[in-house]
PDB file of C-alpha atoms in Angstrom:
ATOM      1  CA  LEU A 135     108.835 198.232 184.096  1.00  0.00           C
ATOM      2  CA  ALA A 136     106.412 198.780 186.975  1.00  0.00           C
ATOM      3  CA  LYS A 137     103.971 196.384 185.334  1.00  0.00           C
ATOM      4  CA  HIS A 138     106.585 193.995 183.909  1.00  0.00           C
ATOM      5  CA  PRO A 139     109.665 194.034 186.177  1.00  0.00           C
ATOM      6  CA  GLU A 140     110.833 190.782 184.562  1.00  0.00           C
ATOM      7  CA  ILE A 141     112.047 192.898 181.626  1.00  0.00           C
ATOM      8  CA  LYS A 142     114.979 193.971 183.830  1.00  0.00           C
ATOM      9  CA  ALA A 143     116.386 190.453 183.522  1.00  0.00           C
ATOM     10  CA  LEU A 144     116.938 191.109 179.799  1.00  0.00           C
ATOM     11  CA  MET A 145     119.311 194.026 180.502  1.00  0.00           C
ATOM     12  CA  LYS A 146     122.523 192.044 180.106  1.00  0.00           C
ATOM     13  CA  PRO A 147     125.181 191.536 177.401  1.00  0.00           C
ATOM     14  CA  ASP A 148     124.655 189.220 174.449  1.00  0.00           C
ATOM     15  CA  TYR A 149     127.922 187.311 174.357  1.00  0.00           C
ATOM     16  CA  ASN A 150     126.818 185.439 171.216  1.00  0.00           C
ATOM     17  CA  LEU A 151     127.194 188.762 169.422  1.00  0.00           C
ATOM     18  CA  ILE A 152     130.977 188.418 169.750  1.00  0.00           C
ATOM     19  CA  TRP A 153     131.090 185.137 167.840  1.00  0.00           C
ATOM     20  CA  VAL A 154     128.602 186.297 165.212  1.00  0.00           C
ATOM     21  CA  VAL A 155     130.721 189.372 164.479  1.00  0.00           C
ATOM     22  CA  VAL A 156     133.924 187.322 164.284  1.00  0.00           C
ATOM     23  CA  LEU A 157     132.277 184.942 161.809  1.00  0.00           C
ATOM     24  CA  MET A 158     130.998 187.870 159.731  1.00  0.00           C
ATOM     25  CA  VAL A 159     134.492 189.354 159.530  1.00  0.00           C
ATOM     26  CA  LEU A 160     135.886 185.963 158.479  1.00  0.00           C
ATOM     27  CA  ALA A 161     133.133 185.584 155.874  1.00  0.00           C
ATOM     28  CA  GLN A 162     134.051 188.922 154.322  1.00  0.00           C
ATOM     29  CA  LEU A 163     137.767 188.105 154.375  1.00  0.00           C
ATOM     30  CA  THR A 164     136.956 184.891 152.519  1.00  0.00           C
ATOM     31  CA  ALA A 165     134.892 186.850 150.014  1.00  0.00           C
ATOM     32  CA  PHE A 166     137.744 189.365 149.506  1.00  0.00           C
ATOM     33  CA  TYR A 167     139.978 186.450 148.536  1.00  0.00           C
ATOM     34  CA  LEU A 168     137.417 184.741 146.278  1.00  0.00           C
ATOM     35  CA  VAL A 169     136.590 187.818 144.181  1.00  0.00           C
ATOM     36  CA  LYS A 170     140.199 188.890 143.513  1.00  0.00           C
ATOM     37  CA  ASP A 171     140.401 187.110 140.112  1.00  0.00           C
ATOM     38  CA  LEU A 172     136.762 187.377 138.975  1.00  0.00           C
ATOM     39  CA  ASP A 173     135.592 189.401 135.995  1.00  0.00           C
ATOM     40  CA  TRP A 174     134.476 192.894 136.982  1.00  0.00           C
ATOM     41  CA  LYS A 175     130.816 192.138 136.281  1.00  0.00           C
ATOM     42  CA  TRP A 176     130.915 189.346 138.849  1.00  0.00           C
ATOM     43  CA  VAL A 177     132.758 191.501 141.358  1.00  0.00           C
ATOM     44  CA  VAL A 178     129.948 194.048 141.112  1.00  0.00           C
ATOM     45  CA  PHE A 179     127.310 191.294 141.228  1.00  0.00           C
ATOM     46  CA  TRP A 180     128.681 189.712 144.398  1.00  0.00           C
ATOM     47  CA  ALA A 181     129.312 193.106 145.984  1.00  0.00           C
ATOM     48  CA  TYR A 182     125.585 193.820 145.741  1.00  0.00           C
ATOM     49  CA  VAL A 183     124.153 190.341 146.316  1.00  0.00           C
ATOM     50  CA  PHE A 184     126.419 189.222 149.177  1.00  0.00           C
ATOM     51  CA  GLY A 185     128.844 191.930 150.258  1.00  0.00           C
ATOM     52  CA  SER A 186     126.166 194.586 150.681  1.00  0.00           C
ATOM     53  CA  CYS A 187     124.121 192.339 152.982  1.00  0.00           C
ATOM     54  CA  ILE A 188     127.099 191.527 155.175  1.00  0.00           C
ATOM     55  CA  SER A 189     128.237 195.160 155.251  1.00  0.00           C
ATOM     56  CA  HIS A 190     124.839 196.539 156.212  1.00  0.00           C
ATOM     57  CA  SER A 191     124.401 193.785 158.754  1.00  0.00           C
ATOM     58  CA  MET A 192     127.802 194.691 160.198  1.00  0.00           C
ATOM     59  CA  THR A 193     126.777 198.332 160.624  1.00  0.00           C
ATOM     60  CA  LEU A 194     123.906 197.072 162.747  1.00  0.00           C
ATOM     61  CA  ALA A 195     126.277 194.832 164.694  1.00  0.00           C
ATOM     62  CA  ILE A 196     128.259 198.016 165.342  1.00  0.00           C
ATOM     63  CA  HIS A 197     124.984 199.605 166.450  1.00  0.00           C
ATOM     64  CA  GLU A 198     124.608 196.811 168.986  1.00  0.00           C
ATOM     65  CA  ILE A 199     128.215 197.236 170.110  1.00  0.00           C
ATOM     66  CA  SER A 200     127.691 200.998 170.522  1.00  0.00           C
ATOM     67  CA  HIS A 201     125.126 200.117 173.207  1.00  0.00           C
ATOM     68  CA  ASN A 202     127.771 197.942 174.930  1.00  0.00           C
ATOM     69  CA  SER A 203     125.801 194.806 174.085  1.00  0.00           C
ATOM     70  CA  ALA A 204     128.881 192.688 173.372  1.00  0.00           C
ATOM     71  CA  PHE A 205     130.754 192.963 176.692  1.00  0.00           C
ATOM     72  CA  GLY A 206     128.403 194.966 178.907  1.00  0.00           C
ATOM     73  CA  ASN A 207     128.557 198.450 180.380  1.00  0.00           C
ATOM     74  CA  SER A 208     131.244 197.449 182.886  1.00  0.00           C
ATOM     75  CA  LYS A 209     133.676 196.859 179.996  1.00  0.00           C
ATOM     76  CA  ALA A 210     132.839 199.862 177.846  1.00  0.00           C
ATOM     77  CA  MET A 211     136.315 200.092 176.292  1.00  0.00           C
ATOM     78  CA  TRP A 212     136.217 196.450 175.294  1.00  0.00           C
ATOM     79  CA  ASN A 213     133.146 197.340 173.256  1.00  0.00           C
ATOM     80  CA  ARG A 214     134.946 200.297 171.642  1.00  0.00           C
ATOM     81  CA  TRP A 215     137.903 198.139 170.555  1.00  0.00           C
ATOM     82  CA  PHE A 216     135.576 195.414 169.345  1.00  0.00           C
ATOM     83  CA  GLY A 217     133.632 197.993 167.343  1.00  0.00           C
ATOM     84  CA  ILE A 218     136.858 199.019 165.591  1.00  0.00           C
ATOM     85  CA  PHE A 219     137.474 195.338 164.771  1.00  0.00           C
ATOM     86  CA  ALA A 220     133.919 194.902 163.444  1.00  0.00           C
ATOM     87  CA  ASN A 221     134.433 198.025 161.329  1.00  0.00           C
ATOM     88  CA  LEU A 222     137.341 196.557 159.344  1.00  0.00           C
ATOM     89  CA  PRO A 223     135.449 194.792 156.500  1.00  0.00           C
ATOM     90  CA  LEU A 224     133.415 197.962 155.823  1.00  0.00           C
ATOM     91  CA  GLY A 225     136.461 199.729 154.414  1.00  0.00           C
ATOM     92  CA  LEU A 226     135.548 203.133 155.882  1.00  0.00           C
ATOM     93  CA  PRO A 227     136.020 204.256 159.522  1.00  0.00           C
ATOM     94  CA  TYR A 228     132.622 204.380 161.177  1.00  0.00           C
ATOM     95  CA  SER A 229     132.306 202.701 164.544  1.00  0.00           C
ATOM     96  CA  ILE A 230     133.593 205.301 167.024  1.00  0.00           C
ATOM     97  CA  SER A 231     131.959 208.307 165.387  1.00  0.00           C
ATOM     98  CA  PHE A 232     128.681 206.435 165.060  1.00  0.00           C
ATOM     99  CA  LYS A 233     128.642 205.655 168.772  1.00  0.00           C
ATOM    100  CA  ARG A 234     129.132 209.329 169.697  1.00  0.00           C
ATOM    101  CA  TYR A 235     126.304 210.572 167.497  1.00  0.00           C
ATOM    102  CA  HIS A 236     123.984 207.656 168.127  1.00  0.00           C
ATOM    103  CA  MET A 237     123.903 208.274 171.859  1.00  0.00           C
ATOM    104  CA  ASP A 238     122.685 211.808 171.095  1.00  0.00           C
ATOM    105  CA  HIS A 239     119.964 210.304 168.914  1.00  0.00           C
ATOM    106  CA  HIS A 240     118.668 208.333 171.889  1.00  0.00           C
ATOM    107  CA  ARG A 241     118.955 211.142 174.435  1.00  0.00           C
ATOM    108  CA  TYR A 242     117.562 213.886 172.187  1.00  0.00           C
ATOM    109  CA  LEU A 243     115.424 212.138 169.558  1.00  0.00           C
ATOM    110  CA  GLY A 244     114.530 214.727 166.940  1.00  0.00           C
ATOM    111  CA  GLY A 245     116.561 217.430 168.690  1.00  0.00           C
ATOM    112  CA  ASP A 246     117.213 220.254 166.229  1.00  0.00           C
ATOM    113  CA  GLY A 247     120.964 220.667 165.735  1.00  0.00           C
ATOM    114  CA  ILE A 248     121.784 217.618 167.879  1.00  0.00           C
ATOM    115  CA  ASP A 249     120.165 214.519 166.350  1.00  0.00           C
ATOM    116  CA  VAL A 250     122.001 214.070 163.042  1.00  0.00           C
ATOM    117  CA  ASP A 251     119.541 211.369 162.008  1.00  0.00           C
ATOM    118  CA  ILE A 252     117.305 214.310 161.025  1.00  0.00           C
ATOM    119  CA  PRO A 253     117.829 215.332 157.363  1.00  0.00           C
ATOM    120  CA  THR A 254     119.105 218.822 156.669  1.00  0.00           C
ATOM    121  CA  ASN A 255     116.832 221.563 155.374  1.00  0.00           C
ATOM    122  CA  PHE A 256     118.522 221.205 151.973  1.00  0.00           C
ATOM    123  CA  GLU A 257     117.601 217.512 151.810  1.00  0.00           C
ATOM    124  CA  GLY A 258     113.993 218.263 152.627  1.00  0.00           C
ATOM    125  CA  TRP A 259     113.833 221.133 150.132  1.00  0.00           C
ATOM    126  CA  PHE A 260     115.616 219.499 147.183  1.00  0.00           C
ATOM    127  CA  PHE A 261     114.580 215.827 147.381  1.00  0.00           C
ATOM    128  CA  CYS A 262     110.870 216.512 147.067  1.00  0.00           C
ATOM    129  CA  THR A 263     109.862 214.783 143.810  1.00  0.00           C
ATOM    130  CA  ARG A 264     109.577 211.054 143.208  1.00  0.00           C
ATOM    131  CA  PHE A 265     112.729 210.905 141.095  1.00  0.00           C
ATOM    132  CA  ARG A 266     114.725 213.018 143.541  1.00  0.00           C
ATOM    133  CA  LYS A 267     113.559 210.947 146.511  1.00  0.00           C
ATOM    134  CA  PHE A 268     114.743 207.850 144.654  1.00  0.00           C
ATOM    135  CA  ILE A 269     118.163 209.478 144.175  1.00  0.00           C
ATOM    136  CA  TRP A 270     118.169 210.438 147.865  1.00  0.00           C
ATOM    137  CA  ILE A 271     117.717 206.783 148.811  1.00  0.00           C
ATOM    138  CA  VAL A 272     120.604 205.780 146.520  1.00  0.00           C
ATOM    139  CA  LEU A 273     122.827 208.432 148.101  1.00  0.00           C
ATOM    140  CA  GLN A 274     121.852 207.750 151.732  1.00  0.00           C
ATOM    141  CA  PRO A 275     125.338 206.591 152.825  1.00  0.00           C
ATOM    142  CA  PHE A 276     126.836 209.888 151.648  1.00  0.00           C
ATOM    143  CA  PHE A 277     124.242 211.979 153.469  1.00  0.00           C
ATOM    144  CA  TYR A 278     124.743 209.999 156.681  1.00  0.00           C
ATOM    145  CA  ALA A 279     128.480 210.618 156.396  1.00  0.00           C
ATOM    146  CA  ILE A 280     128.268 214.338 155.568  1.00  0.00           C
ATOM    147  CA  ARG A 281     125.263 215.338 157.698  1.00  0.00           C
ATOM    148  CA  PRO A 282     127.062 215.309 161.110  1.00  0.00           C
ATOM    149  CA  LEU A 283     129.656 217.726 159.731  1.00  0.00           C
ATOM    150  CA  CYS A 284     126.887 220.117 158.680  1.00  0.00           C
ATOM    151  CA  ILE A 285     124.521 219.816 161.648  1.00  0.00           C
ATOM    152  CA  ASN A 286     126.616 219.018 164.705  1.00  0.00           C
ATOM    153  CA  PRO A 287     130.393 218.807 164.107  1.00  0.00           C
ATOM    154  CA  LYS A 288     132.347 217.502 167.083  1.00  0.00           C
ATOM    155  CA  PRO A 289     136.060 217.632 167.944  1.00  0.00           C
ATOM    156  CA  ILE A 290     137.909 214.541 166.767  1.00  0.00           C
ATOM    157  CA  THR A 291     138.796 212.164 169.597  1.00  0.00           C
ATOM    158  CA  ARG A 292     141.795 209.873 170.092  1.00  0.00           C
ATOM    159  CA  LEU A 293     139.623 206.807 169.509  1.00  0.00           C
ATOM    160  CA  GLU A 294     138.374 208.212 166.204  1.00  0.00           C
ATOM    161  CA  ILE A 295     141.981 208.680 165.073  1.00  0.00           C
ATOM    162  CA  ILE A 296     142.759 205.085 166.088  1.00  0.00           C
ATOM    163  CA  ASN A 297     139.649 203.909 164.213  1.00  0.00           C
ATOM    164  CA  LEU A 298     140.843 205.801 161.119  1.00  0.00           C
ATOM    165  CA  LEU A 299     144.429 204.512 161.279  1.00  0.00           C
ATOM    166  CA  ALA A 300     143.332 200.923 161.897  1.00  0.00           C
ATOM    167  CA  GLN A 301     140.936 201.115 158.957  1.00  0.00           C
ATOM    168  CA  LEU A 302     143.466 202.638 156.563  1.00  0.00           C
ATOM    169  CA  SER A 303     146.028 200.007 157.551  1.00  0.00           C
ATOM    170  CA  PHE A 304     143.516 197.217 156.945  1.00  0.00           C
ATOM    171  CA  ASP A 305     142.534 198.646 153.548  1.00  0.00           C
ATOM    172  CA  VAL A 306     146.183 198.882 152.480  1.00  0.00           C
ATOM    173  CA  VAL A 307     146.786 195.264 153.508  1.00  0.00           C
ATOM    174  CA  ILE A 308     143.753 194.068 151.509  1.00  0.00           C
ATOM    175  CA  TYR A 309     144.932 195.999 148.457  1.00  0.00           C
ATOM    176  CA  TYR A 310     148.500 194.702 148.820  1.00  0.00           C
ATOM    177  CA  LEU A 311     147.429 191.081 149.281  1.00  0.00           C
ATOM    178  CA  TRP A 312     144.548 190.751 146.816  1.00  0.00           C
ATOM    179  CA  GLY A 313     144.455 193.837 144.651  1.00  0.00           C
ATOM    180  CA  VAL A 314     141.988 196.403 143.414  1.00  0.00           C
ATOM    181  CA  LYS A 315     139.033 194.053 142.856  1.00  0.00           C
ATOM    182  CA  SER A 316     138.939 192.931 146.476  1.00  0.00           C
ATOM    183  CA  THR A 317     139.278 196.541 147.606  1.00  0.00           C
ATOM    184  CA  PHE A 318     136.479 197.633 145.257  1.00  0.00           C
ATOM    185  CA  TYR A 319     134.263 194.768 146.464  1.00  0.00           C
ATOM    186  CA  MET A 320     134.777 195.891 150.078  1.00  0.00           C
ATOM    187  CA  LEU A 321     133.975 199.564 149.466  1.00  0.00           C
ATOM    188  CA  ALA A 322     131.204 198.977 146.926  1.00  0.00           C
ATOM    189  CA  GLY A 323     129.467 196.514 149.241  1.00  0.00           C
ATOM    190  CA  SER A 324     129.302 199.153 151.962  1.00  0.00           C
ATOM    191  CA  VAL A 325     128.009 201.908 149.675  1.00  0.00           C
ATOM    192  CA  LEU A 326     125.479 199.681 147.899  1.00  0.00           C
ATOM    193  CA  GLY A 327     124.315 198.041 151.114  1.00  0.00           C
ATOM    194  CA  LEU A 328     123.500 201.375 152.745  1.00  0.00           C
ATOM    195  CA  GLY A 329     121.857 202.840 149.637  1.00  0.00           C
ATOM    196  CA  LEU A 330     119.293 201.249 147.315  1.00  0.00           C
ATOM    197  CA  HIS A 331     118.941 197.965 149.179  1.00  0.00           C
ATOM    198  CA  PRO A 332     116.020 196.184 150.886  1.00  0.00           C
ATOM    199  CA  ILE A 333     117.698 196.389 154.297  1.00  0.00           C
ATOM    200  CA  SER A 334     118.027 200.178 153.897  1.00  0.00           C
ATOM    201  CA  GLY A 335     114.297 200.444 154.333  1.00  0.00           C
ATOM    202  CA  HIS A 336     114.954 200.524 158.069  1.00  0.00           C
ATOM    203  CA  PHE A 337     116.466 204.020 157.780  1.00  0.00           C
ATOM    204  CA  ILE A 338     113.080 205.357 156.686  1.00  0.00           C
ATOM    205  CA  ALA A 339     110.852 202.922 158.563  1.00  0.00           C
ATOM    206  CA  GLU A 340     112.215 203.840 161.976  1.00  0.00           C
ATOM    207  CA  HIS A 341     111.218 207.503 162.351  1.00  0.00           C
ATOM    208  CA  TYR A 342     109.551 208.913 159.228  1.00  0.00           C
ATOM    209  CA  MET A 343     105.984 209.928 159.995  1.00  0.00           C
ATOM    210  CA  PHE A 344     103.840 208.026 157.537  1.00  0.00           C
ATOM    211  CA  LEU A 345     101.056 208.509 160.077  1.00  0.00           C
ATOM    212  CA  LYS A 346     100.687 211.827 161.847  1.00  0.00           C
ATOM    213  CA  GLY A 347     101.412 211.599 165.553  1.00  0.00           C
ATOM    214  CA  HIS A 348     103.418 208.383 165.298  1.00  0.00           C
ATOM    215  CA  GLU A 349     107.118 209.174 165.406  1.00  0.00           C
ATOM    216  CA  THR A 350     108.729 205.741 165.816  1.00  0.00           C
ATOM    217  CA  TYR A 351     107.689 202.501 164.109  1.00  0.00           C
ATOM    218  CA  SER A 352     108.657 198.867 164.471  1.00  0.00           C
ATOM    219  CA  TYR A 353     109.137 196.310 161.693  1.00  0.00           C
ATOM    220  CA  TYR A 354     108.449 192.645 162.381  1.00  0.00           C
ATOM    221  CA  GLY A 355     109.502 191.033 159.095  1.00  0.00           C
ATOM    222  CA  PRO A 356     112.160 188.424 158.254  1.00  0.00           C
ATOM    223  CA  LEU A 357     115.007 190.875 157.629  1.00  0.00           C
ATOM    224  CA  ASN A 358     115.336 191.225 161.393  1.00  0.00           C
ATOM    225  CA  LEU A 359     117.327 188.005 161.145  1.00  0.00           C
ATOM    226  CA  LEU A 360     120.066 189.925 159.288  1.00  0.00           C
ATOM    227  CA  THR A 361     119.859 193.131 161.302  1.00  0.00           C
ATOM    228  CA  PHE A 362     120.057 192.085 164.952  1.00  0.00           C
ATOM    229  CA  ASN A 363     116.345 192.876 165.379  1.00  0.00           C
ATOM    230  CA  VAL A 364     116.789 196.590 164.723  1.00  0.00           C
ATOM    231  CA  GLY A 365     113.255 196.444 163.345  1.00  0.00           C
ATOM    232  CA  TYR A 366     111.968 196.215 166.914  1.00  0.00           C
ATOM    233  CA  HIS A 367     112.485 199.942 167.085  1.00  0.00           C
ATOM    234  CA  ASN A 368     109.861 201.091 169.562  1.00  0.00           C
ATOM    235  CA  GLU A 369     111.139 198.383 171.864  1.00  0.00           C
ATOM    236  CA  HIS A 370     114.744 199.475 171.256  1.00  0.00           C
ATOM    237  CA  HIS A 371     114.078 203.119 172.093  1.00  0.00           C
ATOM    238  CA  ASP A 372     112.179 202.115 175.225  1.00  0.00           C
ATOM    239  CA  PHE A 373     115.016 199.818 176.339  1.00  0.00           C
ATOM    240  CA  PRO A 374     118.268 200.740 174.530  1.00  0.00           C
ATOM    241  CA  ASN A 375     120.294 198.705 177.056  1.00  0.00           C
ATOM    242  CA  ILE A 376     118.587 195.451 176.026  1.00  0.00           C
ATOM    243  CA  PRO A 377     120.414 193.626 173.176  1.00  0.00           C
ATOM    244  CA  GLY A 378     118.560 193.119 169.918  1.00  0.00           C
ATOM    245  CA  LYS A 379     118.406 189.373 170.527  1.00  0.00           C
ATOM    246  CA  SER A 380     116.032 189.957 173.453  1.00  0.00           C
ATOM    247  CA  LEU A 381     113.781 192.638 171.957  1.00  0.00           C
ATOM    248  CA  PRO A 382     111.209 190.084 170.688  1.00  0.00           C
ATOM    249  CA  LEU A 383     110.852 188.985 174.323  1.00  0.00           C
ATOM    250  CA  VAL A 384     110.173 192.591 175.332  1.00  0.00           C
ATOM    251  CA  LYS A 385     107.368 192.718 172.767  1.00  0.00           C
ATOM    252  CA  LYS A 386     106.007 189.386 173.967  1.00  0.00           C
ATOM    253  CA  ILE A 387     106.123 190.315 177.650  1.00  0.00           C
ATOM    254  CA  ALA A 388     104.607 193.777 177.175  1.00  0.00           C
ATOM    255  CA  ALA A 389     102.391 192.961 174.206  1.00  0.00           C
ATOM    256  CA  GLU A 390      99.655 195.352 175.327  1.00  0.00           C
ATOM    257  CA  TYR A 391     102.049 198.279 174.783  1.00  0.00           C
ATOM    258  CA  TYR A 392     103.279 197.293 171.306  1.00  0.00           C
ATOM    259  CA  ASP A 393     100.766 195.131 169.445  1.00  0.00           C
ATOM    260  CA  ASN A 394      98.391 197.980 168.640  1.00  0.00           C
ATOM    261  CA  LEU A 395     101.028 200.466 167.470  1.00  0.00           C
ATOM    262  CA  PRO A 396     101.429 201.111 163.709  1.00  0.00           C
ATOM    263  CA  GLN A 397     104.000 198.657 162.357  1.00  0.00           C
ATOM    264  CA  TYR A 398     105.628 197.413 159.159  1.00  0.00           C
ATOM    265  CA  ASN A 399     106.139 193.970 157.689  1.00  0.00           C
ATOM    266  CA  SER A 400     108.110 194.973 154.571  1.00  0.00           C
ATOM    267  CA  TRP A 401     111.038 197.370 154.290  1.00  0.00           C
ATOM    268  CA  ILE A 402     110.818 197.148 150.482  1.00  0.00           C
ATOM    269  CA  LYS A 403     107.272 198.513 150.652  1.00  0.00           C
ATOM    270  CA  VAL A 404     108.505 201.299 152.940  1.00  0.00           C
ATOM    271  CA  LEU A 405     111.027 202.352 150.280  1.00  0.00           C
ATOM    272  CA  TYR A 406     108.379 202.172 147.551  1.00  0.00           C
ATOM    273  CA  ASP A 407     105.841 204.153 149.567  1.00  0.00           C
ATOM    274  CA  PHE A 408     108.430 206.784 150.469  1.00  0.00           C
ATOM    275  CA  VAL A 409     109.187 207.405 146.800  1.00  0.00           C
ATOM    276  CA  MET A 410     105.613 207.204 145.475  1.00  0.00           C
ATOM    277  CA  ASP A 411     103.709 208.992 148.265  1.00  0.00           C
ATOM    278  CA  ASP A 412     103.831 212.692 147.464  1.00  0.00           C
ATOM    279  CA  THR A 413     102.978 213.608 151.060  1.00  0.00           C
ATOM    280  CA  ILE A 414     106.192 211.990 152.379  1.00  0.00           C
ATOM    281  CA  SER A 415     109.684 213.458 152.006  1.00  0.00           C
ATOM    282  CA  PRO A 416     112.878 213.928 154.047  1.00  0.00           C
ATOM    283  CA  TYR A 417     110.885 216.651 155.831  1.00  0.00           C
ATOM    284  CA  SER A 418     108.583 213.979 157.311  1.00  0.00           C
ATOM    285  CA  ARG A 419     110.352 213.868 160.653  1.00  0.00           C
ATOM    286  CA  MET A 420     109.550 215.184 164.107  1.00  0.00           C
ATOM    287  CA  LYS A 421     111.941 218.014 164.987  1.00  0.00           C
ATOM    288  CA  ARG A 422     112.160 219.506 168.480  1.00  0.00           C
ATOM    289  CA  GLN A 423     113.693 222.678 169.866  1.00  0.00           C
ATOM    290  CA  LEU A 424     115.600 221.460 172.906  1.00  0.00           C
ATOM    291  CA  LYS A 425     115.393 223.326 176.182  1.00  0.00           C
ATOM    292  CA  GLY A 426     117.643 223.208 179.222  1.00  0.00           C
ATOM    293  CA  GLU A 427     121.101 221.671 179.456  1.00  0.00           C
ATOM    294  CA  VAL A 428     122.221 219.423 176.606  1.00  0.00           C
ATOM    295  CA  LYS A 429     124.902 216.836 177.405  1.00  0.00           C
ATOM    296  CA  GLN A 430     126.445 215.262 174.324  1.00  0.00           C
ATOM    297  CA  ASP A 431     128.660 212.197 174.107  1.00  0.00           C
TER     298      ASP A 431
END
């Protein structure tokens, strides 16, 4: 910032995010209706080919909203309610809990017992062969859901209860209106999209140490178009209050800080390398013992 103070001008809400999220929710509602009378094989096909992409993209929209990118820091609660709305087509309550744990990830990156993005010791010990690492990738959504309860359980908040009740009500309405196939499409799209899927390469690309000494990596490939530029991950951790839309400008303005860092151009290759490289496993993360006062969200 001392060298490039113009970056401060990028620290403002991205109001276009609001309309993109609304359109994504409408797109999924349309899909719920269209699949209700299809054969099961086509329900599964469209859940993976279309629903999974929208669902994973929506989790990254929720990531943006967790940083108050939709309405700004001055309207924090507007962002929380909007996150609950964006959560609806995923089928499972996610938004409020994600925000609480994700802020810890930024404050205490790699913090042992705090950052639940770090795999558990069991994951590192058990998923150590190529086949087991492949299974670990398939099961990623389950580990991300269970891991906080094992590493850093937090008291349930009022907003999390509201998130849960809103989600259950939405799911019941979808089942009542359009039946089991639409409900399956919704839930399967979320599970498949966060598991063995090209976009899921970002889970591993962001912080797994393929190169010793390099803890965070950016990805500059085309899938950023579907993921609100989450691939610009060094830039995001440097400036978490800048919306994803503006992160390419951060890289352009401060090119001397980012261009020479290790980077990726394919999340599919990241997944392949993770499975096939015997030196990489869920253990391949930087873990820190935190000192001093820890303030969690």
